[in-house]
DNA sequence: CTGAAAGCGCTAACAG
DNA sequence: CTGTTAGCGCTTTCAG
């Protein structure tokens, strides 16, 4: 039985120190420190005794003091923008337990692309041991700052070429290639693309793979069947698809640079009475939860989020631990998830 | 022009201290401290000089040291579970700038309802000045911990009765009442509810308001038209609605305890060929982005997120500042947003 | 294996 | 207004 919350005693400001524990246990403060810093060098019997007393007193090492002494905070910062895209909350949720396993606290900086100051301040103040960036671009000032600071940093999801950093991405280019092949080999005639700003490497590479493969197949993407949006929102996808569907000869297949755009596109088709998949095929990218929802039933490319998060965590942990391995890019493969928006048509054999 | 990222010099580990600045500026270390702690008491001319030198050296006060001395960390913790519900990322994004304005850093603990340890550890270690909980229930161990610790805490969104804490919620009960009135006064005959676990106050109160109002109108909610889900997912909403729609005489209106459930319910209707709003009205709660999407076009109740976040921030800041005002509950009103899932039928006059 | 002692960088009295 | 001084709670030599 737990005591009712209302009845709980406040022990505000009590703050038991290692000194207190030392007195109570009849050892020196240094010994208490050794026990909790897990530095070995303590007789098991003494350690046990200290731990017991500490437990009774409710002692917890003061992280600030420890951080000041060791200049290690035990915290990593995650820089992410646009939490509105469900992909990022998902990555955050995946990352959480992995960081806990690694013994690291995680602070999330949800930055506006235009205002990254809070992240930058924290980096300058060295209040984290390392940084994980999920939405970096070459223009990111937080990225500049963290590189300049020499703090361990790992890029996940988006990468930035030419930087001596650990980077983890999925093979977005192959994803684009795969969709182009899927469309072409299943007889799609008027293939369209809804792309976006080229700053994020993810978008750039999907775009590239898609275009190159279409060109290689002798049916390069037509200019009038290409729509570039300003931002990756549902509304932008909706508007872009509307434009494409209003053409005299509208597309019979659209590849969208990410799922959120594709959901918008799907609704544009719904609005215009264009049937999916009979009149129009639609493919997105990311496999966010909503892609599987009945209303959308969207064929898409799934990035192995769990694997990417694990790799990124391991890399960051190693780097914080002082690894001097030459940093490099890790590229993991991703899968085409076939659903109703392409009539569940199986992936055709290559060649 | 910015230098290319690749060419940047690493100044890792440099760490300029107030001591260094003091030397360079020919003043005492304490004066430097005063300048940066903004404690006044420094001649403007001296302060200016110190600031200039500090700027040249790239000095930044060490937060750890400051925190240790003042036992104020300048950081608040946000406890949130289930980032999968878009409402929470939205609240997080809204909170961010407000915390920045208040001069507070924000760390997000995305806790699994079953594993709140990271939040609890941080609370015990007092590594934050205060805590904001978005998804508290009476069972939350993090809540118990923070109450016990005496740390300033504010509950937002969900509240827990009988606790001497600042709490901010919208009037969920009135929301439920409003929907019941809307259904009844527009001639809905077979009114259903998709509810959920009663632990979150939000769900409990929506439920209560809805039921009470129906009863007051002489048409109490029928048992067989009530479905309780285990969790607030799309899939749960889908399954619950499926069950209701399979009844011999299915409902002609369903109120869902939140939008995510309602989106699932909408898709269940789509799957069964039940037309919305002709055969079935649907109302959700929260007005997440997706509710407005064409595929759903969902009538729902909107909570004033921005206002709630502002109030919660102000309360927390005041509490951290040492306010001893008797804590209490702030209840803000919310709005019915009428969309296609109820045929855009206007809200009938009361009485 | 354990204790004593020296700070990490900063703030906050206390004198001057 | 400014310098001096004494720690915040911890880790880490250095002796014993």
PDB file of N, CA, C and O in Angstrom, chain A residues 180-229:
ATOM      1  N   UNK A 180      11.301   4.529 -58.383  1.00  0.00           N
ATOM      2  CA  UNK A 180      11.312   4.764 -59.833  1.00  0.00           C
ATOM      3  C   UNK A 180      11.166   3.432 -60.569  1.00  0.00           C
ATOM      4  O   UNK A 180      10.372   3.295 -61.509  1.00  0.00           O
ATOM      5  N   UNK A 181      11.909   2.455 -60.117  1.00  0.00           N
ATOM      6  CA  UNK A 181      11.842   1.138 -60.744  1.00  0.00           C
ATOM      7  C   UNK A 181      10.441   0.542 -60.610  1.00  0.00           C
ATOM      8  O   UNK A 181       9.886  -0.003 -61.575  1.00  0.00           O
ATOM      9  N   UNK A 182       9.901   0.664 -59.425  1.00  0.00           N
ATOM     10  CA  UNK A 182       8.562   0.125 -59.140  1.00  0.00           C
ATOM     11  C   UNK A 182       7.536   0.745 -60.081  1.00  0.00           C
ATOM     12  O   UNK A 182       6.750   0.041 -60.726  1.00  0.00           O
ATOM     13  N   UNK A 183       7.564   2.058 -60.202  1.00  0.00           N
ATOM     14  CA  UNK A 183       6.636   2.762 -61.091  1.00  0.00           C
ATOM     15  C   UNK A 183       6.830   2.325 -62.543  1.00  0.00           C
ATOM     16  O   UNK A 183       5.868   1.967 -63.228  1.00  0.00           O
ATOM     17  N   UNK A 184       8.074   2.363 -62.986  1.00  0.00           N
ATOM     18  CA  UNK A 184       8.343   2.117 -64.403  1.00  0.00           C
ATOM     19  C   UNK A 184       8.006   0.675 -64.783  1.00  0.00           C
ATOM     20  O   UNK A 184       7.339   0.419 -65.794  1.00  0.00           O
ATOM     21  N   UNK A 185       8.456  -0.254 -63.942  1.00  0.00           N
ATOM     22  CA  UNK A 185       8.299  -1.665 -64.292  1.00  0.00           C
ATOM     23  C   UNK A 185       6.867  -2.168 -64.146  1.00  0.00           C
ATOM     24  O   UNK A 185       6.545  -3.283 -64.546  1.00  0.00           O
ATOM     25  N   UNK A 186       6.017  -1.340 -63.557  1.00  0.00           N
ATOM     26  CA  UNK A 186       4.621  -1.760 -63.440  1.00  0.00           C
ATOM     27  C   UNK A 186       3.748  -0.987 -64.422  1.00  0.00           C
ATOM     28  O   UNK A 186       2.522  -0.969 -64.301  1.00  0.00           O
ATOM     29  N   UNK A 187       4.408  -0.303 -65.349  1.00  0.00           N
ATOM     30  CA  UNK A 187       3.665   0.309 -66.443  1.00  0.00           C
ATOM     31  C   UNK A 187       3.098   1.692 -66.191  1.00  0.00           C
ATOM     32  O   UNK A 187       2.231   2.155 -66.933  1.00  0.00           O
ATOM     33  N   UNK A 188       3.571   2.350 -65.164  1.00  0.00           N
ATOM     34  CA  UNK A 188       3.121   3.737 -64.964  1.00  0.00           C
ATOM     35  C   UNK A 188       3.646   4.579 -66.118  1.00  0.00           C
ATOM     36  O   UNK A 188       4.825   4.466 -66.480  1.00  0.00           O
ATOM     37  N   UNK A 189       2.809   5.417 -66.667  1.00  0.00           N
ATOM     38  CA  UNK A 189       3.168   6.187 -67.868  1.00  0.00           C
ATOM     39  C   UNK A 189       3.521   7.629 -67.549  1.00  0.00           C
ATOM     40  O   UNK A 189       4.434   8.207 -68.115  1.00  0.00           O
ATOM     41  N   UNK A 190       2.726   8.220 -66.678  1.00  0.00           N
ATOM     42  CA  UNK A 190       2.945   9.643 -66.370  1.00  0.00           C
ATOM     43  C   UNK A 190       3.338   9.772 -64.905  1.00  0.00           C
ATOM     44  O   UNK A 190       2.512   9.908 -64.014  1.00  0.00           O
ATOM     45  N   UNK A 191       4.630   9.733 -64.716  1.00  0.00           N
ATOM     46  CA  UNK A 191       5.185   9.665 -63.366  1.00  0.00           C
ATOM     47  C   UNK A 191       5.547  11.054 -62.862  1.00  0.00           C
ATOM     48  O   UNK A 191       6.183  11.840 -63.563  1.00  0.00           O
ATOM     49  N   UNK A 192       5.122  11.353 -61.642  1.00  0.00           N
ATOM     50  CA  UNK A 192       5.343  12.698 -61.093  1.00  0.00           C
ATOM     51  C   UNK A 192       6.091  12.642 -59.769  1.00  0.00           C
ATOM     52  O   UNK A 192       6.186  11.585 -59.130  1.00  0.00           O
ATOM     53  N   UNK A 193       6.620  13.773 -59.409  1.00  0.00           N
ATOM     54  CA  UNK A 193       7.355  13.896 -58.145  1.00  0.00           C
ATOM     55  C   UNK A 193       6.873  15.114 -57.380  1.00  0.00           C
ATOM     56  O   UNK A 193       6.719  16.191 -57.954  1.00  0.00           O
ATOM     57  N   UNK A 194       6.600  14.927 -56.107  1.00  0.00           N
ATOM     58  CA  UNK A 194       6.431  16.100 -55.238  1.00  0.00           C
ATOM     59  C   UNK A 194       7.652  16.156 -54.342  1.00  0.00           C
ATOM     60  O   UNK A 194       7.820  15.331 -53.443  1.00  0.00           O
ATOM     61  N   UNK A 195       8.522  17.088 -54.649  1.00  0.00           N
ATOM     62  CA  UNK A 195       9.778  17.215 -53.911  1.00  0.00           C
ATOM     63  C   UNK A 195       9.741  18.417 -53.004  1.00  0.00           C
ATOM     64  O   UNK A 195       8.696  19.055 -52.826  1.00  0.00           O
ATOM     65  N   UNK A 196      10.888  18.712 -52.407  1.00  0.00           N
ATOM     66  CA  UNK A 196      10.917  19.842 -51.483  1.00  0.00           C
ATOM     67  C   UNK A 196      12.267  20.518 -51.498  1.00  0.00           C
ATOM     68  O   UNK A 196      13.095  20.251 -52.371  1.00  0.00           O
ATOM     69  N   UNK A 197      12.481  21.393 -50.550  1.00  0.00           N
ATOM     70  CA  UNK A 197      13.767  22.072 -50.435  1.00  0.00           C
ATOM     71  C   UNK A 197      14.898  21.055 -50.443  1.00  0.00           C
ATOM     72  O   UNK A 197      14.763  19.974 -49.873  1.00  0.00           O
ATOM     73  N   UNK A 198      16.000  21.395 -51.061  1.00  0.00           N
ATOM     74  CA  UNK A 198      17.082  20.436 -51.237  1.00  0.00           C
ATOM     75  C   UNK A 198      18.085  20.457 -50.080  1.00  0.00           C
ATOM     76  O   UNK A 198      19.065  19.710 -50.091  1.00  0.00           O
ATOM     77  N   UNK A 199      17.849  21.291 -49.094  1.00  0.00           N
ATOM     78  CA  UNK A 199      18.814  21.362 -47.996  1.00  0.00           C
ATOM     79  C   UNK A 199      18.918  20.048 -47.206  1.00  0.00           C
ATOM     80  O   UNK A 199      20.016  19.568 -46.956  1.00  0.00           O
ATOM     81  N   UNK A 200      17.825  19.424 -46.827  1.00  0.00           N
ATOM     82  CA  UNK A 200      17.951  18.155 -46.105  1.00  0.00           C
ATOM     83  C   UNK A 200      18.480  17.063 -47.040  1.00  0.00           C
ATOM     84  O   UNK A 200      17.961  16.879 -48.143  1.00  0.00           O
ATOM     85  N   UNK A 201      19.474  16.354 -46.585  1.00  0.00           N
ATOM     86  CA  UNK A 201      20.096  15.331 -47.420  1.00  0.00           C
ATOM     87  C   UNK A 201      19.095  14.245 -47.789  1.00  0.00           C
ATOM     88  O   UNK A 201      19.162  13.669 -48.874  1.00  0.00           O
ATOM     89  N   UNK A 202      18.186  13.956 -46.879  1.00  0.00           N
ATOM     90  CA  UNK A 202      17.192  12.917 -47.127  1.00  0.00           C
ATOM     91  C   UNK A 202      16.417  13.214 -48.402  1.00  0.00           C
ATOM     92  O   UNK A 202      16.356  12.391 -49.312  1.00  0.00           O
ATOM     93  N   UNK A 203      15.868  14.396 -48.446  1.00  0.00           N
ATOM     94  CA  UNK A 203      15.051  14.813 -49.582  1.00  0.00           C
ATOM     95  C   UNK A 203      15.882  14.844 -50.858  1.00  0.00           C
ATOM     96  O   UNK A 203      15.471  14.343 -51.905  1.00  0.00           O
ATOM     97  N   UNK A 204      17.071  15.400 -50.748  1.00  0.00           N
ATOM     98  CA  UNK A 204      17.962  15.543 -51.905  1.00  0.00           C
ATOM     99  C   UNK A 204      18.253  14.177 -52.515  1.00  0.00           C
ATOM    100  O   UNK A 204      18.171  13.991 -53.720  1.00  0.00           O
ATOM    101  N   UNK A 205      18.573  13.224 -51.663  1.00  0.00           N
ATOM    102  CA  UNK A 205      18.965  11.913 -52.164  1.00  0.00           C
ATOM    103  C   UNK A 205      17.801  11.102 -52.711  1.00  0.00           C
ATOM    104  O   UNK A 205      17.950  10.367 -53.678  1.00  0.00           O
ATOM    105  N   UNK A 206      16.647  11.244 -52.089  1.00  0.00           N
ATOM    106  CA  UNK A 206      15.471  10.551 -52.608  1.00  0.00           C
ATOM    107  C   UNK A 206      15.176  11.052 -54.019  1.00  0.00           C
ATOM    108  O   UNK A 206      14.916  10.283 -54.946  1.00  0.00           O
ATOM    109  N   UNK A 207      15.225  12.348 -54.128  1.00  0.00           N
ATOM    110  CA  UNK A 207      15.006  13.054 -55.380  1.00  0.00           C
ATOM    111  C   UNK A 207      15.977  12.548 -56.443  1.00  0.00           C
ATOM    112  O   UNK A 207      15.582  12.118 -57.547  1.00  0.00           O
ATOM    113  N   UNK A 208      17.233  12.538 -56.089  1.00  0.00           N
ATOM    114  CA  UNK A 208      18.312  12.145 -56.990  1.00  0.00           C
ATOM    115  C   UNK A 208      18.133  10.708 -57.473  1.00  0.00           C
ATOM    116  O   UNK A 208      18.195  10.428 -58.676  1.00  0.00           O
ATOM    117  N   UNK A 209      17.918   9.804 -56.531  1.00  0.00           N
ATOM    118  CA  UNK A 209      17.767   8.386 -56.882  1.00  0.00           C
ATOM    119  C   UNK A 209      16.584   8.186 -57.825  1.00  0.00           C
ATOM    120  O   UNK A 209      16.660   7.435 -58.800  1.00  0.00           O
ATOM    121  N   UNK A 210      15.531   8.903 -57.535  1.00  0.00           N
ATOM    122  CA  UNK A 210      14.308   8.778 -58.321  1.00  0.00           C
ATOM    123  C   UNK A 210      14.528   9.273 -59.750  1.00  0.00           C
ATOM    124  O   UNK A 210      14.276   8.565 -60.725  1.00  0.00           O
ATOM    125  N   UNK A 211      15.065  10.474 -59.864  1.00  0.00           N
ATOM    126  CA  UNK A 211      15.317  11.067 -61.178  1.00  0.00           C
ATOM    127  C   UNK A 211      16.300  10.237 -61.993  1.00  0.00           C
ATOM    128  O   UNK A 211      16.069   9.956 -63.172  1.00  0.00           O
ATOM    129  N   UNK A 212      17.392   9.873 -61.365  1.00  0.00           N
ATOM    130  CA  UNK A 212      18.438   9.144 -62.092  1.00  0.00           C
ATOM    131  C   UNK A 212      17.913   7.830 -62.647  1.00  0.00           C
ATOM    132  O   UNK A 212      18.207   7.456 -63.774  1.00  0.00           O
ATOM    133  N   UNK A 213      17.149   7.139 -61.826  1.00  0.00           N
ATOM    134  CA  UNK A 213      16.662   5.838 -62.268  1.00  0.00           C
ATOM    135  C   UNK A 213      15.664   6.003 -63.414  1.00  0.00           C
ATOM    136  O   UNK A 213      15.697   5.244 -64.384  1.00  0.00           O
ATOM    137  N   UNK A 214      14.799   7.001 -63.299  1.00  0.00           N
ATOM    138  CA  UNK A 214      13.854   7.236 -64.391  1.00  0.00           C
ATOM    139  C   UNK A 214      14.611   7.547 -65.679  1.00  0.00           C
ATOM    140  O   UNK A 214      14.298   7.023 -66.753  1.00  0.00           O
ATOM    141  N   UNK A 215      15.616   8.383 -65.558  1.00  0.00           N
ATOM    142  CA  UNK A 215      16.426   8.741 -66.721  1.00  0.00           C
ATOM    143  C   UNK A 215      17.104   7.491 -67.294  1.00  0.00           C
ATOM    144  O   UNK A 215      17.109   7.253 -68.500  1.00  0.00           O
ATOM    145  N   UNK A 216      17.653   6.681 -66.384  1.00  0.00           N
ATOM    146  CA  UNK A 216      18.341   5.461 -66.812  1.00  0.00           C
ATOM    147  C   UNK A 216      17.398   4.522 -67.546  1.00  0.00           C
ATOM    148  O   UNK A 216      17.807   3.753 -68.421  1.00  0.00           O
ATOM    149  N   UNK A 217      16.138   4.606 -67.195  1.00  0.00           N
ATOM    150  CA  UNK A 217      15.153   3.735 -67.837  1.00  0.00           C
ATOM    151  C   UNK A 217      14.609   4.363 -69.116  1.00  0.00           C
ATOM    152  O   UNK A 217      13.671   3.850 -69.725  1.00  0.00           O
ATOM    153  N   UNK A 218      15.177   5.494 -69.471  1.00  0.00           N
ATOM    154  CA  UNK A 218      14.770   6.127 -70.731  1.00  0.00           C
ATOM    155  C   UNK A 218      13.500   6.940 -70.647  1.00  0.00           C
ATOM    156  O   UNK A 218      12.919   7.307 -71.657  1.00  0.00           O
ATOM    157  N   UNK A 219      13.056   7.219 -69.434  1.00  0.00           N
ATOM    158  CA  UNK A 219      11.834   8.017 -69.299  1.00  0.00           C
ATOM    159  C   UNK A 219      12.031   9.093 -68.239  1.00  0.00           C
ATOM    160  O   UNK A 219      11.413   9.060 -67.179  1.00  0.00           O
ATOM    161  N   UNK A 220      12.920  10.039 -68.525  1.00  0.00           N
ATOM    162  CA  UNK A 220      13.244  11.053 -67.507  1.00  0.00           C
ATOM    163  C   UNK A 220      12.001  11.803 -67.030  1.00  0.00           C
ATOM    164  O   UNK A 220      11.040  11.967 -67.782  1.00  0.00           O
ATOM    165  N   UNK A 221      12.071  12.205 -65.791  1.00  0.00           N
ATOM    166  CA  UNK A 221      10.971  12.932 -65.162  1.00  0.00           C
ATOM    167  C   UNK A 221      10.672  14.203 -65.942  1.00  0.00           C
ATOM    168  O   UNK A 221      11.567  14.979 -66.261  1.00  0.00           O
ATOM    169  N   UNK A 222       9.396  14.415 -66.236  1.00  0.00           N
ATOM    170  CA  UNK A 222       9.024  15.609 -66.996  1.00  0.00           C
ATOM    171  C   UNK A 222       8.898  16.807 -66.063  1.00  0.00           C
ATOM    172  O   UNK A 222       8.378  16.699 -64.967  1.00  0.00           O
ATOM    173  N   UNK A 223       9.343  17.916 -66.584  1.00  0.00           N
ATOM    174  CA  UNK A 223       9.315  19.154 -65.804  1.00  0.00           C
ATOM    175  C   UNK A 223       7.905  19.485 -65.297  1.00  0.00           C
ATOM    176  O   UNK A 223       7.711  19.825 -64.143  1.00  0.00           O
ATOM    177  N   UNK A 224       6.923  19.347 -66.176  1.00  0.00           N
ATOM    178  CA  UNK A 224       5.567  19.737 -65.770  1.00  0.00           C
ATOM    179  C   UNK A 224       4.954  18.749 -64.782  1.00  0.00           C
ATOM    180  O   UNK A 224       3.913  19.004 -64.208  1.00  0.00           O
ATOM    181  N   UNK A 225       5.620  17.609 -64.607  1.00  0.00           N
ATOM    182  CA  UNK A 225       5.126  16.649 -63.619  1.00  0.00           C
ATOM    183  C   UNK A 225       5.962  16.695 -62.341  1.00  0.00           C
ATOM    184  O   UNK A 225       6.050  15.730 -61.592  1.00  0.00           O
ATOM    185  N   UNK A 226       6.603  17.817 -62.147  1.00  0.00           N
ATOM    186  CA  UNK A 226       7.430  17.981 -60.951  1.00  0.00           C
ATOM    187  C   UNK A 226       6.907  19.161 -60.149  1.00  0.00           C
ATOM    188  O   UNK A 226       6.678  20.222 -60.707  1.00  0.00           O
ATOM    189  N   UNK A 227       6.677  18.944 -58.865  1.00  0.00           N
ATOM    190  CA  UNK A 227       6.208  20.041 -58.016  1.00  0.00           C
ATOM    191  C   UNK A 227       7.134  20.155 -56.814  1.00  0.00           C
ATOM    192  O   UNK A 227       7.402  19.151 -56.139  1.00  0.00           O
ATOM    193  N   UNK A 228       7.630  21.314 -56.597  1.00  0.00           N
ATOM    194  CA  UNK A 228       8.455  21.507 -55.415  1.00  0.00           C
ATOM    195  C   UNK A 228       7.730  22.348 -54.381  1.00  0.00           C
ATOM    196  O   UNK A 228       7.236  23.420 -54.691  1.00  0.00           O
ATOM    197  N   UNK A 229       7.637  21.824 -53.166  1.00  0.00           N
ATOM    198  CA  UNK A 229       6.942  22.550 -52.105  1.00  0.00           C
ATOM    199  C   UNK A 229       7.955  23.315 -51.262  1.00  0.00           C
ATOM    200  O   UNK A 229       9.146  23.025 -51.280  1.00  0.00           O
TER     201      UNK A 229
END
